Amino acid sequence: MAVYSYPGPRSADYKKPSSVDDCIPQARALTAKLVPSDRPTGPVVPEFRVRKGDRLLIVTVPDQDKYVAEAVTQVLTEGGAEEVRFIYPKELTGRDPERYSVEDGWREVALYEEGKASGTTADLLTGMGLAEATTTFLDTHPEYTGVFLDVAGGNSTRAFGKHRDKLRGTWPCNNWEWFLSRAHNFPLPLWEEMERRILEPLAKASEVRITDPEGTNIEFSLTAEEAIRWYNNAFVRGHLMMNPFQVTAGEFHGRLGYDVRTPPVFPKANGVLAGTANHCGFFPRIELYFERDRLVEVKGGGRYGDGIRELMDKHNDIQWPGYHDKGLFWLCDTALCTAVGAFRRKSDLFESYWVYPNLPERSRAGVFHLGFGSRAYRDEKTADQYCREHGVQRGHIHVHNYFATFEVRLRGTDYWYKIVDKGQLAALSDPELRAMAAQYGHPDELLKYDWIPPLPGINCEGDYLKDYAPDPTAYLKKRIEEGKTI
Ligand SMILES: [Fe+2]
């Protein structure tokens, strides 16, 4: 029997609820009453915040699980809400969202072309502009005191404008599997400590290396000052920012109200990003070559690769304001999510109302999503104006890596510290963190991944380049037919 140096596939196995009672315990666990000194909510964990007399609006999609909805309504009502109303895209926009499948990973570049990529104002859930439509609804329905919407991110907050105080949290719980996820119940103090330990080495990094068995191999170096600036801004709960450019670009600082006079850090990364998945789904293996952060060549990728190559050819004269060279696509995102119990959803992988049906898998701790596109150097207004003048879109698109090793050379030494080793967060094996975990449960259980994807030849039987890389969806479907985990 073959022996692999990566942990074997496994998957979470939640049972579809068949009654409201099946959902009540989780609804209670996720319900928080608002108090004045409330802790900040995160982009990954849904929290149902309620105060007495609330009239709450939950913006959802047509496949909303009815038992989840009933349980959450019941628990929010017990918590003091006078009304809980689920509202659907049709009521807000006059039309139903489309359905998507992870078979169409190429769509992510099409969304970019339509101006609906990550980092722009489109909502992540449906791409229909639900945040904007909800604010219009609130103009004529001022009686609603709180709204739950979308999956995360600053996009909704910005779109909410004058109603932003009503934005109470996210609503990714149309899907029962996601609602039941134990990832949401991870003890928050432990989560915070884990993230602190992941980020600490960034401040001391002089070089960074990202490698992955699917073929990624990227390197960059940093000055001491750049490393500190990166470290100071890298924390976003549940979604750590592991690329210095993404957190020092003007658009990020502008949002946080920081001083935008300091130019962004371009780490001048060199190397190749390779993989088979993005937020939309899967595609034939792609290789993206970067020189000094700039995407210079794309190999493979099927329709996804074709779309990227076409855009590069069409817009070969683009030089984003403030950037040191021409180029449409730049490495501008290396995010590490940290939800230990998150997983690849099986219930709606091939039929979802989410414009990004493959988004959930990237939430799992240790999975990287790397993105290329552009970020506003100074402010979003200037970038938007440039887009209008040049007939081009901003935002970025992705490749996921499941078994990455992310290591930093500590300044003044030859020592490389592995923050993530073959997909495993080093923090999860840290004796002090494990001791802390013991206060909440068994460390082995709490700090264990529920889901590890199958990659033939890498962590299970088969040949990666023959059985998987040309058509990952076909491979996953075959495994489903054989009753194997995906
Ligand atoms: Fe991103």
CSV table of C-alpha atoms and ligand atoms in Angstrom, one decimal:
chain,number,residue,atom,x,y,z
A,1,MET,CA,0.0,0.0,0.0
A,2,ALA,CA,1.3,3.4,-0.9
A,3,VAL,CA,2.2,5.8,1.9
A,4,TYR,CA,1.5,9.5,1.5
A,5,SER,CA,3.2,12.4,3.3
A,6,TYR,CA,-0.1,14.3,3.4
A,7,PRO,CA,-3.0,13.4,5.7
A,8,GLY,CA,-5.7,11.2,4.0
A,9,PRO,CA,-9.1,12.4,2.9
A,10,ARG,CA,-12.0,12.8,5.4
A,11,SER,CA,-15.2,14.8,5.5
A,12,ALA,CA,-17.7,16.2,7.9
A,13,ASP,CA,-20.9,14.2,8.0
A,14,TYR,CA,-23.9,16.3,9.2
A,15,LYS,CA,-27.4,14.9,9.0
A,16,LYS,CA,-30.1,16.9,7.2
A,17,PRO,CA,-32.5,18.2,9.7
A,18,SER,CA,-36.0,16.7,9.7
A,19,SER,CA,-37.6,18.9,12.3
A,20,VAL,CA,-37.3,22.3,13.9
A,21,ASP,CA,-36.0,20.5,17.1
A,22,ASP,CA,-33.0,19.3,15.1
A,23,CYS,CA,-32.0,23.0,14.6
A,24,ILE,CA,-32.9,24.5,18.0
A,25,PRO,CA,-29.6,23.7,19.9
A,26,GLN,CA,-27.5,25.3,17.2
A,27,ALA,CA,-29.8,28.3,16.8
A,28,ARG,CA,-29.4,28.9,20.6
A,29,ALA,CA,-25.7,28.5,20.4
A,30,LEU,CA,-25.4,31.1,17.7
A,31,THR,CA,-27.8,33.7,19.2
A,32,ALA,CA,-26.2,36.5,21.1
A,33,LYS,CA,-28.0,39.3,22.8
A,34,LEU,CA,-26.6,42.8,22.0
A,35,VAL,CA,-24.9,44.5,24.9
A,36,PRO,CA,-23.3,48.0,24.7
A,37,SER,CA,-19.7,46.6,24.9
A,38,ASP,CA,-20.3,43.8,22.5
A,39,ARG,CA,-17.3,42.0,20.9
A,40,PRO,CA,-16.8,42.6,17.3
A,41,THR,CA,-18.4,40.1,15.0
A,42,GLY,CA,-16.3,38.2,12.6
A,43,PRO,CA,-16.6,37.5,8.9
A,44,VAL,CA,-16.8,33.7,9.3
A,45,VAL,CA,-19.0,32.9,12.3
A,46,PRO,CA,-22.7,33.8,11.9
A,47,GLU,CA,-24.1,35.3,15.1
A,48,PHE,CA,-27.8,36.1,15.5
A,49,ARG,CA,-27.8,39.3,17.5
A,50,VAL,CA,-31.1,40.4,19.1
A,51,ARG,CA,-32.4,43.0,21.4
A,52,LYS,CA,-35.8,43.5,22.9
A,53,GLY,CA,-38.4,44.9,20.5
A,54,ASP,CA,-36.3,44.1,17.4
A,55,ARG,CA,-37.9,43.7,13.9
A,56,LEU,CA,-35.4,41.7,12.1
A,57,LEU,CA,-34.9,41.1,8.4
A,58,ILE,CA,-33.0,38.1,7.2
A,59,VAL,CA,-32.0,38.3,3.5
A,60,THR,CA,-31.8,34.8,2.1
A,61,VAL,CA,-32.1,32.7,-1.1
A,62,PRO,CA,-34.8,30.4,-2.4
A,63,ASP,CA,-33.3,27.2,-1.1
A,64,GLN,CA,-33.6,28.4,2.5
A,65,ASP,CA,-33.9,25.4,4.8
A,66,LYS,CA,-37.3,25.7,6.4
A,67,TYR,CA,-36.3,24.0,9.7
A,68,VAL,CA,-33.3,26.3,10.1
A,69,ALA,CA,-35.5,29.3,9.5
A,70,GLU,CA,-38.2,28.2,12.0
A,71,ALA,CA,-35.6,27.4,14.7
A,72,VAL,CA,-33.8,30.7,14.3
A,73,THR,CA,-37.2,32.6,14.3
A,74,GLN,CA,-38.2,30.8,17.4
A,75,VAL,CA,-34.9,31.5,19.2
A,76,LEU,CA,-34.8,35.2,18.1
A,77,THR,CA,-38.4,35.7,19.3
A,78,GLU,CA,-37.5,34.2,22.7
A,79,GLY,CA,-34.6,36.6,22.8
A,80,GLY,CA,-37.0,39.6,22.4
A,81,ALA,CA,-37.6,40.1,18.7
A,82,GLU,CA,-41.1,41.2,17.8
A,83,GLU,CA,-40.8,40.2,14.2
A,84,VAL,CA,-38.4,38.0,12.2
A,85,ARG,CA,-39.0,38.2,8.5
A,86,PHE,CA,-37.1,36.1,5.8
A,87,ILE,CA,-36.9,38.1,2.6
A,88,TYR,CA,-35.9,36.7,-0.8
A,89,PRO,CA,-34.1,38.2,-3.8
A,90,LYS,CA,-37.4,38.3,-5.8
A,91,GLU,CA,-39.0,40.6,-3.3
A,92,LEU,CA,-36.0,42.9,-3.3
A,93,THR,CA,-35.0,42.8,-7.0
A,94,GLY,CA,-37.9,41.4,-8.9
A,95,ARG,CA,-36.1,38.2,-9.9
A,96,ASP,CA,-34.7,35.0,-8.6
A,97,PRO,CA,-31.0,34.3,-8.4
A,98,GLU,CA,-29.5,31.9,-10.8
A,99,ARG,CA,-28.2,28.5,-9.8
A,100,TYR,CA,-24.6,27.6,-10.0
A,101,SER,CA,-22.4,24.5,-9.9
A,102,VAL,CA,-18.8,24.0,-8.9
A,103,GLU,CA,-18.4,22.4,-12.3
A,104,ASP,CA,-18.1,25.9,-13.7
A,105,GLY,CA,-15.0,27.3,-11.9
A,106,TRP,CA,-14.2,29.3,-15.1
A,107,ARG,CA,-17.1,31.6,-14.1
A,108,GLU,CA,-14.9,33.4,-11.7
A,109,VAL,CA,-13.1,35.2,-14.6
A,110,ALA,CA,-16.5,35.9,-16.2
A,111,LEU,CA,-17.6,37.6,-13.0
A,112,TYR,CA,-14.4,39.7,-13.1
A,113,GLU,CA,-15.2,40.8,-16.6
A,114,GLU,CA,-18.7,41.8,-15.5
A,115,GLY,CA,-17.3,43.9,-12.7
A,116,LYS,CA,-18.5,41.5,-10.0
A,117,ALA,CA,-15.2,40.1,-8.7
A,118,SER,CA,-14.1,40.0,-5.1
A,119,GLY,CA,-13.0,43.3,-3.9
A,120,THR,CA,-15.7,45.2,-5.8
A,121,THR,CA,-19.1,46.3,-4.5
A,122,ALA,CA,-21.0,43.2,-5.6
A,123,ASP,CA,-22.4,40.9,-2.9
A,124,LEU,CA,-20.6,37.6,-2.4
A,125,LEU,CA,-23.8,35.6,-1.9
A,126,THR,CA,-25.7,36.1,-5.2
A,127,GLY,CA,-23.9,38.8,-7.1
A,128,MET,CA,-27.3,40.5,-7.6
A,129,GLY,CA,-26.6,43.6,-5.5
A,130,LEU,CA,-28.7,42.5,-2.6
A,131,ALA,CA,-27.1,44.9,-0.2
A,132,GLU,CA,-28.1,47.9,-2.4
A,133,ALA,CA,-31.6,46.4,-2.9
A,134,THR,CA,-32.0,45.9,0.9
A,135,THR,CA,-31.1,49.5,1.6
A,136,THR,CA,-33.8,50.7,-0.9
A,137,PHE,CA,-36.2,48.4,0.9
A,138,LEU,CA,-35.2,49.9,4.3
A,139,ASP,CA,-35.9,53.4,2.9
A,140,THR,CA,-39.6,52.5,2.7
A,141,HIS,CA,-39.6,50.0,5.6
A,142,PRO,CA,-37.9,52.0,8.4
A,143,GLU,CA,-39.6,49.8,11.1
A,144,TYR,CA,-36.9,47.1,10.6
A,145,THR,CA,-34.2,47.5,13.3
A,146,GLY,CA,-31.7,44.9,12.2
A,147,VAL,CA,-30.7,43.0,9.0
A,148,PHE,CA,-28.7,39.8,8.4
A,149,LEU,CA,-27.2,39.5,5.0
A,150,ASP,CA,-24.6,37.9,2.8
A,151,VAL,CA,-21.6,35.8,3.8
A,152,ALA,CA,-19.1,38.3,5.1
A,153,GLY,CA,-16.9,41.2,4.2
A,154,GLY,CA,-16.8,44.9,4.0
A,155,ASN,CA,-18.8,45.0,0.7
A,156,SER,CA,-22.2,44.9,2.4
A,157,THR,CA,-21.2,47.5,5.0
A,158,ARG,CA,-20.1,50.0,2.4
A,159,ALA,CA,-23.3,49.4,0.3
A,160,PHE,CA,-25.5,49.9,3.3
A,161,GLY,CA,-24.6,53.6,3.6
A,162,LYS,CA,-26.9,55.4,5.9
A,163,HIS,CA,-28.5,52.1,7.1
A,164,ARG,CA,-25.1,50.6,8.1
A,165,ASP,CA,-26.0,50.6,11.8
A,166,LYS,CA,-28.8,48.2,11.0
A,167,LEU,CA,-26.4,45.6,9.6
A,168,ARG,CA,-26.5,43.0,12.4
A,169,GLY,CA,-24.6,40.1,10.9
A,170,THR,CA,-24.2,37.7,8.1
A,171,TRP,CA,-26.7,35.1,6.9
A,172,PRO,CA,-25.0,32.1,5.3
A,173,CYS,CA,-27.5,29.7,6.8
A,174,ASN,CA,-29.9,29.1,3.9
A,175,ASN,CA,-27.9,25.9,3.8
A,176,TRP,CA,-28.5,23.4,6.7
A,177,GLU,CA,-25.1,21.9,6.5
A,178,TRP,CA,-23.4,25.2,7.0
A,179,PHE,CA,-25.8,26.2,9.8
A,180,LEU,CA,-25.0,23.0,11.7
A,181,SER,CA,-21.2,23.3,11.3
A,182,ARG,CA,-19.3,22.9,14.5
A,183,ALA,CA,-16.8,25.5,13.1
A,184,HIS,CA,-19.2,28.2,14.4
A,185,ASN,CA,-19.0,26.8,18.0
A,186,PHE,CA,-15.2,27.0,18.3
A,187,PRO,CA,-14.4,28.8,21.6
A,188,LEU,CA,-13.6,32.4,20.6
A,189,PRO,CA,-10.8,33.0,23.2
A,190,LEU,CA,-9.0,29.9,21.8
A,191,TRP,CA,-9.6,31.1,18.2
A,192,GLU,CA,-8.1,34.5,19.1
A,193,GLU,CA,-5.0,32.9,20.7
A,194,MET,CA,-4.6,30.6,17.7
A,195,GLU,CA,-4.7,33.6,15.3
A,196,ARG,CA,-2.3,35.6,17.5
A,197,ARG,CA,0.2,32.7,17.3
A,198,ILE,CA,-0.2,32.4,13.5
A,199,LEU,CA,0.5,36.1,12.9
A,200,GLU,CA,3.3,36.8,15.4
A,201,PRO,CA,6.1,35.5,13.1
A,202,LEU,CA,5.1,37.9,10.3
A,203,ALA,CA,6.6,40.8,12.2
A,204,LYS,CA,10.0,39.1,12.2
A,205,ALA,CA,9.9,37.8,8.6
A,206,SER,CA,12.7,38.7,6.2
A,207,GLU,CA,11.7,36.2,3.5
A,208,VAL,CA,8.5,34.3,2.7
A,209,ARG,CA,8.1,31.0,0.8
A,210,ILE,CA,4.8,29.4,-0.2
A,211,THR,CA,4.8,25.9,-1.7
A,212,ASP,CA,2.1,23.4,-2.4
A,213,PRO,CA,2.1,19.9,-3.8
A,214,GLU,CA,-0.2,21.0,-6.7
A,215,GLY,CA,2.8,23.1,-7.9
A,216,THR,CA,2.7,26.5,-6.2
A,217,ASN,CA,6.1,27.9,-5.4
A,218,ILE,CA,6.2,31.7,-4.6
A,219,GLU,CA,8.9,33.7,-2.8
A,220,PHE,CA,9.3,37.3,-1.7
A,221,SER,CA,11.4,39.3,0.8
A,222,LEU,CA,10.7,42.2,3.1
A,223,THR,CA,12.5,45.0,4.9
A,224,ALA,CA,12.1,45.2,8.6
A,225,GLU,CA,9.7,48.1,8.3
A,226,GLU,CA,7.6,46.4,5.6
A,227,ALA,CA,7.3,43.3,7.8
A,228,ILE,CA,6.0,45.4,10.8
A,229,ARG,CA,3.5,47.2,8.6
A,230,TRP,CA,2.2,43.8,7.3
A,231,TYR,CA,2.0,42.4,10.8
A,232,ASN,CA,0.1,45.4,12.1
A,233,ASN,CA,-2.6,45.0,9.5
A,234,ALA,CA,-2.8,41.3,8.8
A,235,PHE,CA,-5.5,40.5,11.3
A,236,VAL,CA,-9.1,40.0,10.0
A,237,ARG,CA,-10.9,37.6,12.2
A,238,GLY,CA,-11.1,34.2,10.6
A,239,HIS,CA,-9.4,35.4,7.4
A,240,LEU,CA,-5.8,36.3,7.9
A,241,MET,CA,-4.1,38.5,5.3
A,242,MET,CA,-0.8,36.8,4.4
A,243,ASN,CA,0.3,39.1,1.7
A,244,PRO,CA,1.7,42.5,2.7
A,245,PHE,CA,0.3,44.3,-0.4
A,246,GLN,CA,-3.3,43.4,0.3
A,247,VAL,CA,-3.2,45.1,3.7
A,248,THR,CA,-1.1,48.1,2.8
A,249,ALA,CA,-2.9,49.1,-0.4
A,250,GLY,CA,-4.7,52.4,-0.1
A,251,GLU,CA,-8.1,50.8,-0.5
A,252,PHE,CA,-7.6,48.7,2.7
A,253,HIS,CA,-6.2,51.6,4.7
A,254,GLY,CA,-9.0,53.9,3.5
A,255,ARG,CA,-11.6,51.5,4.8
A,256,LEU,CA,-10.0,51.4,8.2
A,257,GLY,CA,-9.4,55.2,8.4
A,258,TYR,CA,-5.7,54.8,8.5
A,259,ASP,CA,-3.1,57.3,7.1
A,260,VAL,CA,-3.0,56.6,3.3
A,261,ARG,CA,0.1,58.7,2.7
A,262,THR,CA,2.4,55.8,3.0
A,263,PRO,CA,2.7,53.9,-0.3
A,264,PRO,CA,1.6,50.2,-0.3
A,265,VAL,CA,4.2,47.5,0.1
A,266,PHE,CA,4.8,45.6,-3.1
A,267,PRO,CA,6.6,42.5,-2.0
A,268,LYS,CA,7.8,41.8,-5.6
A,269,ALA,CA,6.8,38.1,-5.3
A,270,ASN,CA,8.3,35.7,-7.9
A,271,GLY,CA,7.1,32.2,-8.7
A,272,VAL,CA,4.2,30.1,-9.8
A,273,LEU,CA,0.7,29.7,-8.4
A,274,ALA,CA,-0.8,26.4,-9.4
A,275,GLY,CA,-4.1,24.7,-8.5
A,276,THR,CA,-7.5,23.4,-9.6
A,277,ALA,CA,-10.1,25.3,-7.6
A,278,ASN,CA,-11.4,28.8,-6.9
A,279,HIS,CA,-14.4,30.4,-5.2
A,280,CYS,CA,-16.7,29.4,-8.1
A,281,GLY,CA,-15.6,25.8,-8.4
A,282,PHE,CA,-13.1,23.6,-10.2
A,283,PHE,CA,-11.2,23.8,-13.5
A,284,PRO,CA,-8.3,21.9,-15.2
A,285,ARG,CA,-5.0,22.6,-13.4
A,286,ILE,CA,-3.7,26.1,-14.0
A,287,GLU,CA,-0.2,27.6,-13.6
A,288,LEU,CA,0.1,31.3,-13.1
A,289,TYR,CA,3.6,32.8,-13.3
A,290,PHE,CA,4.4,36.0,-11.4
A,291,GLU,CA,7.4,38.3,-11.8
A,292,ARG,CA,7.7,41.1,-9.2
A,293,ASP,CA,4.0,40.6,-8.3
A,294,ARG,CA,2.9,40.9,-11.9
A,295,LEU,CA,1.1,38.0,-13.7
A,296,VAL,CA,3.2,37.4,-16.8
A,297,GLU,CA,2.2,34.0,-18.1
A,298,VAL,CA,-0.7,31.6,-17.7
A,299,LYS,CA,-0.5,27.9,-18.6
A,300,GLY,CA,-3.5,25.5,-18.7
A,301,GLY,CA,-6.6,26.2,-16.7
A,302,GLY,CA,-9.1,25.3,-19.5
A,303,ARG,CA,-11.8,27.9,-19.9
A,304,TYR,CA,-10.6,29.7,-16.7
A,305,GLY,CA,-7.1,30.0,-18.2
A,306,ASP,CA,-8.5,31.1,-21.6
A,307,GLY,CA,-10.5,33.9,-20.0
A,308,ILE,CA,-7.5,35.2,-18.0
A,309,ARG,CA,-5.2,35.0,-21.1
A,310,GLU,CA,-7.8,36.9,-23.2
A,311,LEU,CA,-8.1,39.7,-20.6
A,312,MET,CA,-4.3,40.0,-20.4
A,313,ASP,CA,-4.0,40.3,-24.2
A,314,LYS,CA,-6.9,42.8,-24.4
A,315,HIS,CA,-5.7,45.0,-21.6
A,316,ASN,CA,-1.9,44.7,-22.1
A,317,ASP,CA,-1.5,48.5,-21.9
A,318,ILE,CA,-3.1,48.9,-18.4
A,319,GLN,CA,-0.9,50.5,-15.8
A,320,TRP,CA,-2.9,50.9,-12.6
A,321,PRO,CA,-2.4,54.3,-10.9
A,322,GLY,CA,0.7,54.1,-8.6
A,323,TYR,CA,1.9,50.7,-9.8
A,324,HIS,CA,5.5,50.4,-10.9
A,325,ASP,CA,4.7,48.7,-14.2
A,326,LYS,CA,2.1,47.7,-16.8
A,327,GLY,CA,-0.1,44.7,-16.2
A,328,LEU,CA,-3.7,43.9,-15.5
A,329,PHE,CA,-3.3,41.2,-12.9
A,330,TRP,CA,-1.1,41.4,-9.8
A,331,LEU,CA,-0.7,39.0,-6.9
A,332,CYS,CA,-2.9,40.9,-4.4
A,333,ASP,CA,-4.4,38.3,-2.1
A,334,THR,CA,-3.0,35.5,0.0
A,335,ALA,CA,-5.6,34.8,2.6
A,336,LEU,CA,-5.5,32.1,5.3
A,337,CYS,CA,-8.8,31.2,6.8
A,338,THR,CA,-8.8,29.7,10.3
A,339,ALA,CA,-12.2,27.9,10.9
A,340,VAL,CA,-10.9,24.6,12.2
A,341,GLY,CA,-14.3,22.7,11.7
A,342,ALA,CA,-15.2,24.2,8.3
A,343,PHE,CA,-15.6,21.9,5.3
A,344,ARG,CA,-16.5,21.5,1.6
A,345,ARG,CA,-20.2,21.4,1.5
A,346,LYS,CA,-21.8,18.4,-0.2
A,347,SER,CA,-25.5,19.3,-0.1
A,348,ASP,CA,-25.4,22.1,-2.7
A,349,LEU,CA,-22.1,21.7,-4.4
A,350,PHE,CA,-23.7,21.1,-7.8
A,351,GLU,CA,-26.8,23.2,-7.4
A,352,SER,CA,-26.4,26.4,-5.3
A,353,TYR,CA,-27.8,29.9,-5.3
A,354,TRP,CA,-24.5,31.2,-4.1
A,355,VAL,CA,-22.6,32.9,-6.9
A,356,TYR,CA,-19.5,31.3,-5.3
A,357,PRO,CA,-20.7,27.8,-4.6
A,358,ASN,CA,-17.1,26.7,-3.7
A,359,LEU,CA,-16.6,29.5,-1.2
A,360,PRO,CA,-17.2,27.4,2.0
A,361,GLU,CA,-14.2,25.1,1.5
A,362,ARG,CA,-11.8,28.1,1.7
A,363,SER,CA,-13.0,28.8,5.3
A,364,ARG,CA,-11.2,25.8,6.7
A,365,ALA,CA,-8.1,26.5,8.7
A,366,GLY,CA,-5.0,25.9,6.7
A,367,VAL,CA,-6.6,26.4,3.3
A,368,PHE,CA,-5.1,29.3,1.4
A,369,HIS,CA,-6.8,31.3,-1.3
A,370,LEU,CA,-4.5,33.3,-3.4
A,371,GLY,CA,-5.8,36.1,-5.6
A,372,PHE,CA,-4.7,38.1,-8.5
A,373,GLY,CA,-6.1,41.3,-9.9
A,374,SER,CA,-5.6,44.8,-8.6
A,375,ARG,CA,-6.2,46.8,-5.4
A,376,ALA,CA,-6.5,50.5,-5.3
A,377,TYR,CA,-3.1,52.0,-4.7
A,378,ARG,CA,-4.4,55.1,-2.9
A,379,ASP,CA,-8.2,55.2,-2.8
A,380,GLU,CA,-11.0,53.5,-4.5
A,381,LYS,CA,-12.4,56.6,-6.2
A,382,THR,CA,-9.1,57.0,-8.2
A,383,ALA,CA,-9.1,53.4,-9.1
A,384,ASP,CA,-12.8,53.4,-10.2
A,385,GLN,CA,-12.1,56.5,-12.4
A,386,TYR,CA,-9.2,54.7,-14.0
A,387,CYS,CA,-11.5,51.7,-14.7
A,388,ARG,CA,-14.1,54.0,-16.4
A,389,GLU,CA,-11.5,55.8,-18.5
A,390,HIS,CA,-9.9,52.5,-19.7
A,391,GLY,CA,-12.9,50.2,-20.0
A,392,VAL,CA,-11.5,47.8,-17.5
A,393,GLN,CA,-12.6,46.2,-14.2
A,394,ARG,CA,-10.9,45.9,-10.8
A,395,GLY,CA,-11.2,43.3,-8.1
A,396,HIS,CA,-9.4,40.0,-8.1
A,397,ILE,CA,-9.9,36.2,-8.8
A,398,HIS,CA,-8.5,33.2,-7.0
A,399,VAL,CA,-6.8,29.8,-6.8
A,400,HIS,CA,-7.2,27.7,-3.7
A,401,ASN,CA,-4.4,25.6,-2.2
A,402,TYR,CA,-5.2,22.9,0.3
A,403,PHE,CA,-1.8,21.5,1.4
A,404,ALA,CA,0.4,24.6,1.4
A,405,THR,CA,3.5,25.2,3.4
A,406,PHE,CA,3.8,28.8,4.3
A,407,GLU,CA,7.2,29.6,5.9
A,408,VAL,CA,9.0,32.7,6.9
A,409,ARG,CA,12.7,33.2,7.4
A,410,LEU,CA,13.2,35.0,10.7
A,411,ARG,CA,15.2,38.2,10.3
A,412,GLY,CA,18.9,37.9,11.1
A,413,THR,CA,18.8,34.1,11.1
A,414,ASP,CA,18.8,31.2,8.6
A,415,TYR,CA,15.8,29.7,10.4
A,416,TRP,CA,12.7,29.1,8.4
A,417,TYR,CA,9.6,28.9,10.6
A,418,LYS,CA,6.6,27.0,9.1
A,419,ILE,CA,3.4,28.9,10.0
A,420,VAL,CA,1.5,26.3,8.0
A,421,ASP,CA,3.1,22.9,7.2
A,422,LYS,CA,1.5,20.8,4.5
A,423,GLY,CA,-1.9,22.5,5.2
A,424,GLN,CA,-1.6,22.0,9.0
A,425,LEU,CA,-1.5,25.1,11.1
A,426,ALA,CA,1.6,24.9,13.3
A,427,ALA,CA,-0.5,26.7,16.1
A,428,LEU,CA,-2.8,23.6,16.3
A,429,SER,CA,0.1,21.5,17.5
A,430,ASP,CA,1.5,24.1,19.9
A,431,PRO,CA,1.6,22.6,23.4
A,432,GLU,CA,0.4,25.9,25.0
A,433,LEU,CA,-2.5,26.2,22.7
A,434,ARG,CA,-3.4,22.6,23.2
A,435,ALA,CA,-3.3,23.2,27.0
A,436,MET,CA,-5.7,26.1,26.5
A,437,ALA,CA,-8.0,24.0,24.4
A,438,ALA,CA,-8.2,21.5,27.2
A,439,GLN,CA,-10.2,24.1,29.1
A,440,TYR,CA,-13.0,23.7,26.6
A,441,GLY,CA,-12.9,20.0,25.6
A,442,HIS,CA,-10.5,17.4,24.3
A,443,PRO,CA,-7.7,19.1,22.3
A,444,ASP,CA,-7.5,16.2,19.8
A,445,GLU,CA,-11.2,16.8,18.9
A,446,LEU,CA,-11.3,20.6,19.1
A,447,LEU,CA,-8.2,21.1,17.1
A,448,LYS,CA,-8.8,18.5,14.4
A,449,TYR,CA,-9.8,19.2,10.8
A,450,ASP,CA,-13.2,17.6,9.9
A,451,TRP,CA,-12.5,17.8,6.2
A,452,ILE,CA,-9.4,17.0,4.2
A,453,PRO,CA,-10.0,16.9,0.4
A,454,PRO,CA,-8.8,13.9,-1.7
A,455,LEU,CA,-6.0,14.7,-4.1
A,456,PRO,CA,-4.9,11.4,-5.8
A,457,GLY,CA,-1.2,10.7,-5.7
A,458,ILE,CA,-0.8,13.4,-3.0
A,459,ASN,CA,-2.9,12.0,-0.1
A,460,CYS,CA,-4.7,9.1,-1.6
A,461,GLU,CA,-4.5,6.4,-4.3
A,462,GLY,CA,-4.2,7.6,-7.9
A,463,ASP,CA,-2.2,9.8,-10.1
A,464,TYR,CA,-2.6,13.6,-9.6
A,465,LEU,CA,-1.7,14.7,-13.2
A,466,LYS,CA,-3.7,11.8,-14.8
A,467,ASP,CA,-6.7,11.2,-12.6
A,468,TYR,CA,-7.4,14.7,-11.1
A,469,ALA,CA,-5.7,17.7,-12.7
A,470,PRO,CA,-7.4,17.5,-16.1
A,471,ASP,CA,-11.0,17.4,-14.7
A,472,PRO,CA,-11.3,17.7,-10.9
A,473,THR,CA,-15.1,17.7,-10.9
A,474,ALA,CA,-15.3,14.4,-12.8
A,475,TYR,CA,-12.9,12.9,-10.2
A,476,LEU,CA,-15.1,14.2,-7.3
A,477,LYS,CA,-18.3,13.0,-8.9
A,478,LYS,CA,-16.8,9.5,-9.3
A,479,ARG,CA,-15.8,9.4,-5.7
A,480,ILE,CA,-19.3,10.5,-4.7
A,481,GLU,CA,-20.7,7.6,-6.8
A,482,GLU,CA,-18.3,5.2,-5.0
A,483,GLY,CA,-19.5,6.5,-1.6
A,484,LYS,CA,-16.1,8.0,-0.8
A,485,THR,CA,-15.5,11.3,0.9
A,486,ILE,CA,-14.8,14.5,-1.1
B,1,FE,FE,-9.9,37.4,-2.1
